[in-house]
């Protein structure tokens, strides 16, 4: 499983932000929306693969809007912070 939180520069959770999980090798792409408190979650993500998680929103910009990682176990701390 893969998850994290999207927050404002002051730490408030951002609701309704689109989060994309992509496996560049297979081309599989999944989408999620953040909860009212800014949390997102992807279930049943195969381990041993590399992934790119990115966030986009019309209201907010993100300095580091993408993260690349290899999944070996559940990850729950792929967090993003909106630009001030």
PDB file of N, CA, C and O in Angstrom:
ATOM      1  N   UNK A   1       0.831  -1.184   0.000  1.00  0.00           N
ATOM      2  CA  UNK A   1       0.000   0.000   0.000  1.00  0.00           C
ATOM      3  C   UNK A   1       0.873   1.245   0.000  1.00  0.00           C
ATOM      4  O   UNK A   1       1.975   1.239   0.537  1.00  0.00           O
ATOM      5  N   UNK A   2       0.371   2.300  -0.598  1.00  0.00           N
ATOM      6  CA  UNK A   2       1.101   3.561  -0.706  1.00  0.00           C
ATOM      7  C   UNK A   2       0.168   4.683  -0.265  1.00  0.00           C
ATOM      8  O   UNK A   2      -0.985   4.728  -0.680  1.00  0.00           O
ATOM      9  N   UNK A   3       0.676   5.577   0.586  1.00  0.00           N
ATOM     10  CA  UNK A   3      -0.150   6.693   1.025  1.00  0.00           C
ATOM     11  C   UNK A   3       0.688   7.823   1.560  1.00  0.00           C
ATOM     12  O   UNK A   3       1.918   7.747   1.654  1.00  0.00           O
ATOM     13  N   UNK A   4       0.003   8.884   1.921  1.00  0.00           N
ATOM     14  CA  UNK A   4       0.671  10.050   2.472  1.00  0.00           C
ATOM     15  C   UNK A   4      -0.329  11.159   2.695  1.00  0.00           C
ATOM     16  O   UNK A   4      -1.543  10.932   2.740  1.00  0.00           O
ATOM     17  N   UNK A   5       0.183  12.375   2.792  1.00  0.00           N
ATOM     18  CA  UNK A   5      -0.667  13.525   3.073  1.00  0.00           C
ATOM     19  C   UNK A   5      -0.212  14.712   2.236  1.00  0.00           C
ATOM     20  O   UNK A   5       0.994  14.896   1.999  1.00  0.00           O
ATOM     21  N   UNK A   6      -1.175  15.528   1.823  1.00  0.00           N
ATOM     22  CA  UNK A   6      -0.906  16.751   1.080  1.00  0.00           C
ATOM     23  C   UNK A   6      -1.368  17.909   1.959  1.00  0.00           C
ATOM     24  O   UNK A   6      -2.524  17.947   2.384  1.00  0.00           O
ATOM     25  N   UNK A   7      -0.444  18.829   2.243  1.00  0.00           N
ATOM     26  CA  UNK A   7      -0.757  19.936   3.143  1.00  0.00           C
ATOM     27  C   UNK A   7      -0.398  21.286   2.534  1.00  0.00           C
ATOM     28  O   UNK A   7       0.379  21.371   1.581  1.00  0.00           O
ATOM     29  N   UNK A   8      -0.956  22.323   3.154  1.00  0.00           N
ATOM     30  CA  UNK A   8      -0.575  23.688   2.794  1.00  0.00           C
ATOM     31  C   UNK A   8       0.777  23.991   3.432  1.00  0.00           C
ATOM     32  O   UNK A   8       1.295  23.198   4.226  1.00  0.00           O
ATOM     33  N   UNK A   9       1.329  25.145   3.126  1.00  0.00           N
ATOM     34  CA  UNK A   9       2.626  25.542   3.687  1.00  0.00           C
ATOM     35  C   UNK A   9       2.567  25.676   5.209  1.00  0.00           C
ATOM     36  O   UNK A   9       3.588  25.548   5.874  1.00  0.00           O
ATOM     37  N   UNK A  10       1.371  25.904   5.768  1.00  0.00           N
ATOM     38  CA  UNK A  10       1.233  26.034   7.220  1.00  0.00           C
ATOM     39  C   UNK A  10       0.800  24.739   7.892  1.00  0.00           C
ATOM     40  O   UNK A  10       0.564  24.704   9.088  1.00  0.00           O
ATOM     41  N   UNK A  11       0.662  23.652   7.107  1.00  0.00           N
ATOM     42  CA  UNK A  11       0.390  22.340   7.685  1.00  0.00           C
ATOM     43  C   UNK A  11      -1.051  21.880   7.666  1.00  0.00           C
ATOM     44  O   UNK A  11      -1.352  20.794   8.166  1.00  0.00           O
ATOM     45  N   UNK A  12      -1.961  22.653   7.090  1.00  0.00           N
ATOM     46  CA  UNK A  12      -3.363  22.233   6.995  1.00  0.00           C
ATOM     47  C   UNK A  12      -3.532  21.245   5.846  1.00  0.00           C
ATOM     48  O   UNK A  12      -2.972  21.435   4.768  1.00  0.00           O
ATOM     49  N   UNK A  13      -4.316  20.193   6.066  1.00  0.00           N
ATOM     50  CA  UNK A  13      -4.585  19.222   5.022  1.00  0.00           C
ATOM     51  C   UNK A  13      -5.364  19.843   3.876  1.00  0.00           C
ATOM     52  O   UNK A  13      -6.264  20.653   4.096  1.00  0.00           O
ATOM     53  N   UNK A  14      -5.013  19.488   2.648  1.00  0.00           N
ATOM     54  CA  UNK A  14      -5.686  20.011   1.459  1.00  0.00           C
ATOM     55  C   UNK A  14      -6.613  18.945   0.885  1.00  0.00           C
ATOM     56  O   UNK A  14      -6.172  17.851   0.520  1.00  0.00           O
ATOM     57  N   UNK A  15      -7.877  19.265   0.808  1.00  0.00           N
ATOM     58  CA  UNK A  15      -8.912  18.344   0.343  1.00  0.00           C
ATOM     59  C   UNK A  15      -9.051  18.385  -1.177  1.00  0.00           C
ATOM     60  O   UNK A  15      -8.931  19.439  -1.797  1.00  0.00           O
ATOM     61  N   UNK A  16      -9.302  17.217  -1.776  1.00  0.00           N
ATOM     62  CA  UNK A  16      -9.625  17.144  -3.191  1.00  0.00           C
ATOM     63  C   UNK A  16      -8.476  17.289  -4.153  1.00  0.00           C
ATOM     64  O   UNK A  16      -8.688  17.481  -5.351  1.00  0.00           O
ATOM     65  N   UNK A  17      -7.251  17.191  -3.673  1.00  0.00           N
ATOM     66  CA  UNK A  17      -6.071  17.267  -4.548  1.00  0.00           C
ATOM     67  C   UNK A  17      -5.910  15.922  -5.266  1.00  0.00           C
ATOM     68  O   UNK A  17      -6.085  14.859  -4.672  1.00  0.00           O
ATOM     69  N   UNK A  18      -5.592  15.969  -6.549  1.00  0.00           N
ATOM     70  CA  UNK A  18      -5.395  14.753  -7.336  1.00  0.00           C
ATOM     71  C   UNK A  18      -3.990  14.212  -7.128  1.00  0.00           C
ATOM     72  O   UNK A  18      -3.004  14.943  -7.271  1.00  0.00           O
ATOM     73  N   UNK A  19      -3.911  12.929  -6.799  1.00  0.00           N
ATOM     74  CA  UNK A  19      -2.631  12.244  -6.625  1.00  0.00           C
ATOM     75  C   UNK A  19      -2.577  11.114  -7.653  1.00  0.00           C
ATOM     76  O   UNK A  19      -3.535  10.355  -7.804  1.00  0.00           O
ATOM     77  N   UNK A  20      -1.461  11.036  -8.356  1.00  0.00           N
ATOM     78  CA  UNK A  20      -1.285  10.021  -9.395  1.00  0.00           C
ATOM     79  C   UNK A  20      -0.171   9.070  -9.000  1.00  0.00           C
ATOM     80  O   UNK A  20       0.902   9.510  -8.570  1.00  0.00           O
ATOM     81  N   UNK A  21      -0.421   7.778  -9.153  1.00  0.00           N
ATOM     82  CA  UNK A  21       0.585   6.743  -8.923  1.00  0.00           C
ATOM     83  C   UNK A  21       0.833   6.052 -10.252  1.00  0.00           C
ATOM     84  O   UNK A  21      -0.087   5.495 -10.852  1.00  0.00           O
ATOM     85  N   UNK A  22       2.080   6.112 -10.726  1.00  0.00           N
ATOM     86  CA  UNK A  22       2.414   5.540 -12.034  1.00  0.00           C
ATOM     87  C   UNK A  22       3.543   4.532 -11.902  1.00  0.00           C
ATOM     88  O   UNK A  22       4.532   4.771 -11.208  1.00  0.00           O
ATOM     89  N   UNK A  23       3.387   3.417 -12.595  1.00  0.00           N
ATOM     90  CA  UNK A  23       4.454   2.441 -12.734  1.00  0.00           C
ATOM     91  C   UNK A  23       5.011   2.635 -14.142  1.00  0.00           C
ATOM     92  O   UNK A  23       4.387   2.214 -15.118  1.00  0.00           O
ATOM     93  N   UNK A  24       6.173   3.289 -14.276  1.00  0.00           N
ATOM     94  CA  UNK A  24       6.713   3.583 -15.607  1.00  0.00           C
ATOM     95  C   UNK A  24       7.039   2.333 -16.426  1.00  0.00           C
ATOM     96  O   UNK A  24       6.984   2.374 -17.650  1.00  0.00           O
ATOM     97  N   UNK A  25       7.349   1.235 -15.763  1.00  0.00           N
ATOM     98  CA  UNK A  25       7.695   0.006 -16.470  1.00  0.00           C
ATOM     99  C   UNK A  25       6.482  -0.598 -17.168  1.00  0.00           C
ATOM    100  O   UNK A  25       6.533  -0.953 -18.339  1.00  0.00           O
ATOM    101  N   UNK A  26       5.375  -0.706 -16.431  1.00  0.00           N
ATOM    102  CA  UNK A  26       4.173  -1.333 -16.987  1.00  0.00           C
ATOM    103  C   UNK A  26       3.232  -0.336 -17.649  1.00  0.00           C
ATOM    104  O   UNK A  26       2.353  -0.719 -18.417  1.00  0.00           O
ATOM    105  N   UNK A  27       3.391   0.951 -17.309  1.00  0.00           N
ATOM    106  CA  UNK A  27       2.493   1.967 -17.835  1.00  0.00           C
ATOM    107  C   UNK A  27       1.199   2.118 -17.047  1.00  0.00           C
ATOM    108  O   UNK A  27       0.349   2.915 -17.407  1.00  0.00           O
ATOM    109  N   UNK A  28       1.043   1.331 -15.979  1.00  0.00           N
ATOM    110  CA  UNK A  28      -0.164   1.427 -15.149  1.00  0.00           C
ATOM    111  C   UNK A  28      -0.201   2.766 -14.423  1.00  0.00           C
ATOM    112  O   UNK A  28       0.806   3.200 -13.859  1.00  0.00           O
ATOM    113  N   UNK A  29      -1.373   3.396 -14.432  1.00  0.00           N
ATOM    114  CA  UNK A  29      -1.567   4.671 -13.741  1.00  0.00           C
ATOM    115  C   UNK A  29      -2.844   4.578 -12.918  1.00  0.00           C
ATOM    116  O   UNK A  29      -3.868   4.098 -13.399  1.00  0.00           O
ATOM    117  N   UNK A  30      -2.759   5.037 -11.664  1.00  0.00           N
ATOM    118  CA  UNK A  30      -3.928   5.104 -10.784  1.00  0.00           C
ATOM    119  C   UNK A  30      -4.054   6.528 -10.260  1.00  0.00           C
ATOM    120  O   UNK A  30      -3.054   7.237 -10.125  1.00  0.00           O
ATOM    121  N   UNK A  31      -5.279   6.902  -9.932  1.00  0.00           N
ATOM    122  CA  UNK A  31      -5.540   8.223  -9.384  1.00  0.00           C
ATOM    123  C   UNK A  31      -6.284   8.112  -8.060  1.00  0.00           C
ATOM    124  O   UNK A  31      -7.060   7.181  -7.862  1.00  0.00           O
ATOM    125  N   UNK A  32      -6.035   9.082  -7.185  1.00  0.00           N
ATOM    126  CA  UNK A  32      -6.770   9.193  -5.926  1.00  0.00           C
ATOM    127  C   UNK A  32      -6.982  10.671  -5.642  1.00  0.00           C
ATOM    128  O   UNK A  32      -6.268  11.529  -6.184  1.00  0.00           O
ATOM    129  N   UNK A  33      -7.963  10.961  -4.829  1.00  0.00           N
ATOM    130  CA  UNK A  33      -8.208  12.329  -4.349  1.00  0.00           C
ATOM    131  C   UNK A  33      -7.961  12.345  -2.857  1.00  0.00           C
ATOM    132  O   UNK A  33      -8.267  11.387  -2.151  1.00  0.00           O
ATOM    133  N   UNK A  34      -7.409  13.451  -2.372  1.00  0.00           N
ATOM    134  CA  UNK A  34      -7.147  13.551  -0.940  1.00  0.00           C
ATOM    135  C   UNK A  34      -8.447  13.719  -0.165  1.00  0.00           C
ATOM    136  O   UNK A  34      -9.423  14.287  -0.649  1.00  0.00           O
ATOM    137  N   UNK A  35      -8.436  13.228   1.054  1.00  0.00           N
ATOM    138  CA  UNK A  35      -9.578  13.326   1.964  1.00  0.00           C
ATOM    139  C   UNK A  35      -9.701  14.764   2.481  1.00  0.00           C
ATOM    140  O   UNK A  35      -8.830  15.593   2.218  1.00  0.00           O
ATOM    141  N   UNK A  36     -10.741  15.066   3.267  1.00  0.00           N
ATOM    142  CA  UNK A  36     -10.869  16.413   3.839  1.00  0.00           C
ATOM    143  C   UNK A  36      -9.667  16.841   4.690  1.00  0.00           C
ATOM    144  O   UNK A  36      -9.433  18.032   4.872  1.00  0.00           O
ATOM    145  N   UNK A  37      -8.898  15.880   5.184  1.00  0.00           N
ATOM    146  CA  UNK A  37      -7.722  16.199   5.987  1.00  0.00           C
ATOM    147  C   UNK A  37      -6.416  16.073   5.205  1.00  0.00           C
ATOM    148  O   UNK A  37      -5.333  16.155   5.770  1.00  0.00           O
ATOM    149  N   UNK A  38      -6.511  15.836   3.893  1.00  0.00           N
ATOM    150  CA  UNK A  38      -5.338  15.815   3.031  1.00  0.00           C
ATOM    151  C   UNK A  38      -4.692  14.460   2.829  1.00  0.00           C
ATOM    152  O   UNK A  38      -3.669  14.359   2.157  1.00  0.00           O
ATOM    153  N   UNK A  39      -5.290  13.394   3.348  1.00  0.00           N
ATOM    154  CA  UNK A  39      -4.682  12.065   3.216  1.00  0.00           C
ATOM    155  C   UNK A  39      -5.113  11.391   1.912  1.00  0.00           C
ATOM    156  O   UNK A  39      -6.237  11.571   1.439  1.00  0.00           O
ATOM    157  N   UNK A  40      -4.200  10.583   1.347  1.00  0.00           N
ATOM    158  CA  UNK A  40      -4.518   9.761   0.173  1.00  0.00           C
ATOM    159  C   UNK A  40      -3.962   8.371   0.397  1.00  0.00           C
ATOM    160  O   UNK A  40      -3.079   8.157   1.242  1.00  0.00           O
ATOM    161  N   UNK A  41      -4.479   7.405  -0.352  1.00  0.00           N
ATOM    162  CA  UNK A  41      -4.118   6.015  -0.129  1.00  0.00           C
ATOM    163  C   UNK A  41      -4.363   5.199  -1.384  1.00  0.00           C
ATOM    164  O   UNK A  41      -5.415   5.339  -2.013  1.00  0.00           O
ATOM    165  N   UNK A  42      -3.399   4.367  -1.762  1.00  0.00           N
ATOM    166  CA  UNK A  42      -3.543   3.411  -2.850  1.00  0.00           C
ATOM    167  C   UNK A  42      -3.382   2.014  -2.261  1.00  0.00           C
ATOM    168  O   UNK A  42      -2.382   1.742  -1.598  1.00  0.00           O
ATOM    169  N   UNK A  43      -4.335   1.132  -2.517  1.00  0.00           N
ATOM    170  CA  UNK A  43      -4.271  -0.240  -1.999  1.00  0.00           C
ATOM    171  C   UNK A  43      -3.765  -1.208  -3.062  1.00  0.00           C
ATOM    172  O   UNK A  43      -3.865  -0.943  -4.260  1.00  0.00           O
ATOM    173  N   UNK A  44      -3.267  -2.354  -2.601  1.00  0.00           N
ATOM    174  CA  UNK A  44      -2.855  -3.454  -3.470  1.00  0.00           C
ATOM    175  C   UNK A  44      -1.856  -3.028  -4.536  1.00  0.00           C
ATOM    176  O   UNK A  44      -2.007  -3.356  -5.718  1.00  0.00           O
ATOM    177  N   UNK A  45      -0.835  -2.303  -4.113  1.00  0.00           N
ATOM    178  CA  UNK A  45       0.229  -1.878  -5.026  1.00  0.00           C
ATOM    179  C   UNK A  45       1.319  -2.955  -4.994  1.00  0.00           C
ATOM    180  O   UNK A  45       1.846  -3.258  -3.925  1.00  0.00           O
ATOM    181  N   UNK A  46       1.645  -3.565  -6.133  1.00  0.00           N
ATOM    182  CA  UNK A  46       2.654  -4.624  -6.157  1.00  0.00           C
ATOM    183  C   UNK A  46       4.029  -4.130  -5.691  1.00  0.00           C
ATOM    184  O   UNK A  46       4.488  -3.070  -6.117  1.00  0.00           O
ATOM    185  N   UNK A  47       4.672  -4.884  -4.826  1.00  0.00           N
ATOM    186  CA  UNK A  47       6.004  -4.508  -4.347  1.00  0.00           C
ATOM    187  C   UNK A  47       7.065  -4.964  -5.340  1.00  0.00           C
ATOM    188  O   UNK A  47       6.804  -5.741  -6.252  1.00  0.00           O
ATOM    189  N   UNK A  48       8.279  -4.444  -5.140  1.00  0.00           N
ATOM    190  CA  UNK A  48       9.396  -4.780  -6.008  1.00  0.00           C
ATOM    191  C   UNK A  48       9.427  -3.982  -7.301  1.00  0.00           C
ATOM    192  O   UNK A  48      10.237  -4.251  -8.179  1.00  0.00           O
ATOM    193  N   UNK A  49       8.560  -3.003  -7.428  1.00  0.00           N
ATOM    194  CA  UNK A  49       8.482  -2.173  -8.634  1.00  0.00           C
ATOM    195  C   UNK A  49       8.823  -0.726  -8.281  1.00  0.00           C
ATOM    196  O   UNK A  49       8.677  -0.302  -7.142  1.00  0.00           O
ATOM    197  N   UNK A  50       9.249   0.030  -9.277  1.00  0.00           N
ATOM    198  CA  UNK A  50       9.477   1.462  -9.104  1.00  0.00           C
ATOM    199  C   UNK A  50       8.212   2.210  -9.481  1.00  0.00           C
ATOM    200  O   UNK A  50       7.502   1.817 -10.410  1.00  0.00           O
ATOM    201  N   UNK A  51       7.956   3.311  -8.757  1.00  0.00           N
ATOM    202  CA  UNK A  51       6.749   4.108  -8.970  1.00  0.00           C
ATOM    203  C   UNK A  51       7.075   5.588  -8.934  1.00  0.00           C
ATOM    204  O   UNK A  51       8.063   6.000  -8.337  1.00  0.00           O
ATOM    205  N   UNK A  52       6.195   6.368  -9.559  1.00  0.00           N
ATOM    206  CA  UNK A  52       6.252   7.820  -9.486  1.00  0.00           C
ATOM    207  C   UNK A  52       4.916   8.273  -8.903  1.00  0.00           C
ATOM    208  O   UNK A  52       3.860   7.919  -9.429  1.00  0.00           O
ATOM    209  N   UNK A  53       4.973   9.020  -7.806  1.00  0.00           N
ATOM    210  CA  UNK A  53       3.777   9.617  -7.221  1.00  0.00           C
ATOM    211  C   UNK A  53       3.864  11.112  -7.489  1.00  0.00           C
ATOM    212  O   UNK A  53       4.897  11.734  -7.236  1.00  0.00           O
ATOM    213  N   UNK A  54       2.784  11.686  -8.008  1.00  0.00           N
ATOM    214  CA  UNK A  54       2.778  13.125  -8.275  1.00  0.00           C
ATOM    215  C   UNK A  54       1.435  13.724  -7.884  1.00  0.00           C
ATOM    216  O   UNK A  54       0.423  13.027  -7.831  1.00  0.00           O
ATOM    217  N   UNK A  55       1.457  15.029  -7.577  1.00  0.00           N
ATOM    218  CA  UNK A  55       0.243  15.744  -7.184  1.00  0.00           C
ATOM    219  C   UNK A  55       0.013  16.914  -8.125  1.00  0.00           C
ATOM    220  O   UNK A  55       0.957  17.546  -8.592  1.00  0.00           O
ATOM    221  N   UNK A  56      -1.267  17.169  -8.401  1.00  0.00           N
ATOM    222  CA  UNK A  56      -1.643  18.324  -9.205  1.00  0.00           C
ATOM    223  C   UNK A  56      -2.941  18.899  -8.656  1.00  0.00           C
ATOM    224  O   UNK A  56      -3.781  18.165  -8.133  1.00  0.00           O
ATOM    225  N   UNK A  57      -3.064  20.203  -8.774  1.00  0.00           N
ATOM    226  CA  UNK A  57      -4.274  20.869  -8.335  1.00  0.00           C
ATOM    227  C   UNK A  57      -4.334  22.241  -9.000  1.00  0.00           C
ATOM    228  O   UNK A  57      -3.296  22.881  -9.184  1.00  0.00           O
ATOM    229  N   UNK A  58      -5.539  22.675  -9.350  1.00  0.00           N
ATOM    230  CA  UNK A  58      -5.692  23.988  -9.987  1.00  0.00           C
ATOM    231  C   UNK A  58      -5.453  25.130  -9.005  1.00  0.00           C
ATOM    232  O   UNK A  58      -5.054  26.211  -9.395  1.00  0.00           O
ATOM    233  N   UNK A  59      -5.686  24.880  -7.734  1.00  0.00           N
ATOM    234  CA  UNK A  59      -5.581  25.943  -6.732  1.00  0.00           C
ATOM    235  C   UNK A  59      -4.184  26.097  -6.153  1.00  0.00           C
ATOM    236  O   UNK A  59      -3.834  27.155  -5.639  1.00  0.00           O
ATOM    237  N   UNK A  60      -3.380  25.043  -6.200  1.00  0.00           N
ATOM    238  CA  UNK A  60      -2.087  25.051  -5.512  1.00  0.00           C
ATOM    239  C   UNK A  60      -0.971  24.599  -6.442  1.00  0.00           C
ATOM    240  O   UNK A  60      -1.177  23.780  -7.324  1.00  0.00           O
ATOM    241  N   UNK A  61       0.221  25.117  -6.179  1.00  0.00           N
ATOM    242  CA  UNK A  61       1.427  24.652  -6.847  1.00  0.00           C
ATOM    243  C   UNK A  61       2.274  23.885  -5.843  1.00  0.00           C
ATOM    244  O   UNK A  61       2.138  24.063  -4.631  1.00  0.00           O
ATOM    245  N   UNK A  62       3.156  23.048  -6.337  1.00  0.00           N
ATOM    246  CA  UNK A  62       4.009  22.231  -5.478  1.00  0.00           C
ATOM    247  C   UNK A  62       5.437  22.301  -5.989  1.00  0.00           C
ATOM    248  O   UNK A  62       5.687  22.033  -7.168  1.00  0.00           O
ATOM    249  N   UNK A  63       6.383  22.683  -5.114  1.00  0.00           N
ATOM    250  CA  UNK A  63       7.785  22.755  -5.517  1.00  0.00           C
ATOM    251  C   UNK A  63       8.313  21.376  -5.873  1.00  0.00           C
ATOM    252  O   UNK A  63       9.006  21.198  -6.866  1.00  0.00           O
ATOM    253  N   UNK A  64       8.036  20.394  -5.041  1.00  0.00           N
ATOM    254  CA  UNK A  64       8.418  19.004  -5.298  1.00  0.00           C
ATOM    255  C   UNK A  64       7.132  18.220  -5.522  1.00  0.00           C
ATOM    256  O   UNK A  64       6.649  17.548  -4.618  1.00  0.00           O
ATOM    257  N   UNK A  65       6.585  18.301  -6.733  1.00  0.00           N
ATOM    258  CA  UNK A  65       5.299  17.688  -7.016  1.00  0.00           C
ATOM    259  C   UNK A  65       5.365  16.237  -7.431  1.00  0.00           C
ATOM    260  O   UNK A  65       4.337  15.631  -7.690  1.00  0.00           O
ATOM    261  N   UNK A  66       6.572  15.648  -7.470  1.00  0.00           N
ATOM    262  CA  UNK A  66       6.722  14.231  -7.841  1.00  0.00           C
ATOM    263  C   UNK A  66       7.769  13.568  -6.968  1.00  0.00           C
ATOM    264  O   UNK A  66       8.753  14.199  -6.576  1.00  0.00           O
ATOM    265  N   UNK A  67       7.561  12.298  -6.720  1.00  0.00           N
ATOM    266  CA  UNK A  67       8.530  11.483  -5.978  1.00  0.00           C
ATOM    267  C   UNK A  67       8.678  10.151  -6.698  1.00  0.00           C
ATOM    268  O   UNK A  67       7.691   9.563  -7.123  1.00  0.00           O
ATOM    269  N   UNK A  68       9.902   9.675  -6.790  1.00  0.00           N
ATOM    270  CA  UNK A  68      10.198   8.376  -7.389  1.00  0.00           C
ATOM    271  C   UNK A  68      10.711   7.465  -6.285  1.00  0.00           C
ATOM    272  O   UNK A  68      11.551   7.876  -5.476  1.00  0.00           O
ATOM    273  N   UNK A  69      10.206   6.227  -6.247  1.00  0.00           N
ATOM    274  CA  UNK A  69      10.648   5.293  -5.210  1.00  0.00           C
ATOM    275  C   UNK A  69      10.415   3.870  -5.683  1.00  0.00           C
ATOM    276  O   UNK A  69       9.644   3.627  -6.609  1.00  0.00           O
ATOM    277  N   UNK A  70      11.105   2.930  -5.045  1.00  0.00           N
ATOM    278  CA  UNK A  70      10.885   1.512  -5.263  1.00  0.00           C
ATOM    279  C   UNK A  70      10.169   0.971  -4.040  1.00  0.00           C
ATOM    280  O   UNK A  70      10.625   1.184  -2.912  1.00  0.00           O
ATOM    281  N   UNK A  71       9.060   0.283  -4.261  1.00  0.00           N
ATOM    282  CA  UNK A  71       8.233  -0.204  -3.158  1.00  0.00           C
ATOM    283  C   UNK A  71       8.691  -1.594  -2.730  1.00  0.00           C
ATOM    284  O   UNK A  71       8.703  -2.522  -3.534  1.00  0.00           O
ATOM    285  N   UNK A  72       9.066  -1.716  -1.459  1.00  0.00           N
ATOM    286  CA  UNK A  72       9.424  -3.011  -0.885  1.00  0.00           C
ATOM    287  C   UNK A  72       8.454  -3.420   0.212  1.00  0.00           C
ATOM    288  O   UNK A  72       8.352  -4.584   0.556  1.00  0.00           O
ATOM    289  N   UNK A  73       7.772  -2.452   0.799  1.00  0.00           N
ATOM    290  CA  UNK A  73       6.812  -2.681   1.873  1.00  0.00           C
ATOM    291  C   UNK A  73       5.831  -1.513   1.845  1.00  0.00           C
ATOM    292  O   UNK A  73       6.033  -0.546   1.114  1.00  0.00           O
ATOM    293  N   UNK A  74       4.787  -1.582   2.635  1.00  0.00           N
ATOM    294  CA  UNK A  74       3.834  -0.474   2.682  1.00  0.00           C
ATOM    295  C   UNK A  74       4.536   0.825   3.036  1.00  0.00           C
ATOM    296  O   UNK A  74       5.426   0.855   3.883  1.00  0.00           O
ATOM    297  N   UNK A  75       4.122   1.905   2.373  1.00  0.00           N
ATOM    298  CA  UNK A  75       4.684   3.225   2.614  1.00  0.00           C
ATOM    299  C   UNK A  75       3.521   4.169   2.913  1.00  0.00           C
ATOM    300  O   UNK A  75       2.543   4.203   2.171  1.00  0.00           O
ATOM    301  N   UNK A  76       3.640   4.927   4.008  1.00  0.00           N
ATOM    302  CA  UNK A  76       2.540   5.822   4.375  1.00  0.00           C
ATOM    303  C   UNK A  76       2.994   7.261   4.601  1.00  0.00           C
ATOM    304  O   UNK A  76       2.258   8.047   5.176  1.00  0.00           O
ATOM    305  N   UNK A  77       4.196   7.582   4.140  1.00  0.00           N
ATOM    306  CA  UNK A  77       4.725   8.920   4.423  1.00  0.00           C
ATOM    307  C   UNK A  77       5.240   9.644   3.176  1.00  0.00           C
ATOM    308  O   UNK A  77       6.190  10.402   3.242  1.00  0.00           O
ATOM    309  N   UNK A  78       4.581   9.421   2.042  1.00  0.00           N
ATOM    310  CA  UNK A  78       4.954  10.166   0.837  1.00  0.00           C
ATOM    311  C   UNK A  78       4.096  11.430   0.843  1.00  0.00           C
ATOM    312  O   UNK A  78       2.977  11.450   0.319  1.00  0.00           O
ATOM    313  N   UNK A  79       4.621  12.452   1.497  1.00  0.00           N
ATOM    314  CA  UNK A  79       3.887  13.683   1.740  1.00  0.00           C
ATOM    315  C   UNK A  79       4.310  14.781   0.769  1.00  0.00           C
ATOM    316  O   UNK A  79       5.445  14.811   0.301  1.00  0.00           O
ATOM    317  N   UNK A  80       3.381  15.692   0.515  1.00  0.00           N
ATOM    318  CA  UNK A  80       3.628  16.826  -0.358  1.00  0.00           C
ATOM    319  C   UNK A  80       3.145  18.095   0.337  1.00  0.00           C
ATOM    320  O   UNK A  80       2.127  18.078   1.025  1.00  0.00           O
ATOM    321  N   UNK A  81       3.877  19.188   0.122  1.00  0.00           N
ATOM    322  CA  UNK A  81       3.523  20.489   0.722  1.00  0.00           C
ATOM    323  C   UNK A  81       3.348  21.498  -0.403  1.00  0.00           C
ATOM    324  O   UNK A  81       4.218  21.634  -1.261  1.00  0.00           O
ATOM    325  N   UNK A  82       2.218  22.204  -0.373  1.00  0.00           N
ATOM    326  CA  UNK A  82       1.950  23.226  -1.380  1.00  0.00           C
ATOM    327  C   UNK A  82       2.880  24.414  -1.191  1.00  0.00           C
ATOM    328  O   UNK A  82       3.308  24.719  -0.089  1.00  0.00           O
ATOM    329  N   UNK A  83       3.187  25.082  -2.299  1.00  0.00           N
ATOM    330  CA  UNK A  83       4.015  26.286  -2.243  1.00  0.00           C
ATOM    331  C   UNK A  83       3.249  27.387  -1.541  1.00  0.00           C
ATOM    332  O   UNK A  83       2.040  27.506  -1.698  1.00  0.00           O
ATOM    333  N   UNK A  84       3.969  28.238  -0.755  1.00  0.00           N
ATOM    334  CA  UNK A  84       3.276  29.322  -0.064  1.00  0.00           C
ATOM    335  C   UNK A  84       2.714  30.357  -1.039  1.00  0.00           C
ATOM    336  O   UNK A  84       3.119  30.472  -2.138  1.00  0.00           O
TER     337      UNK A  84
END
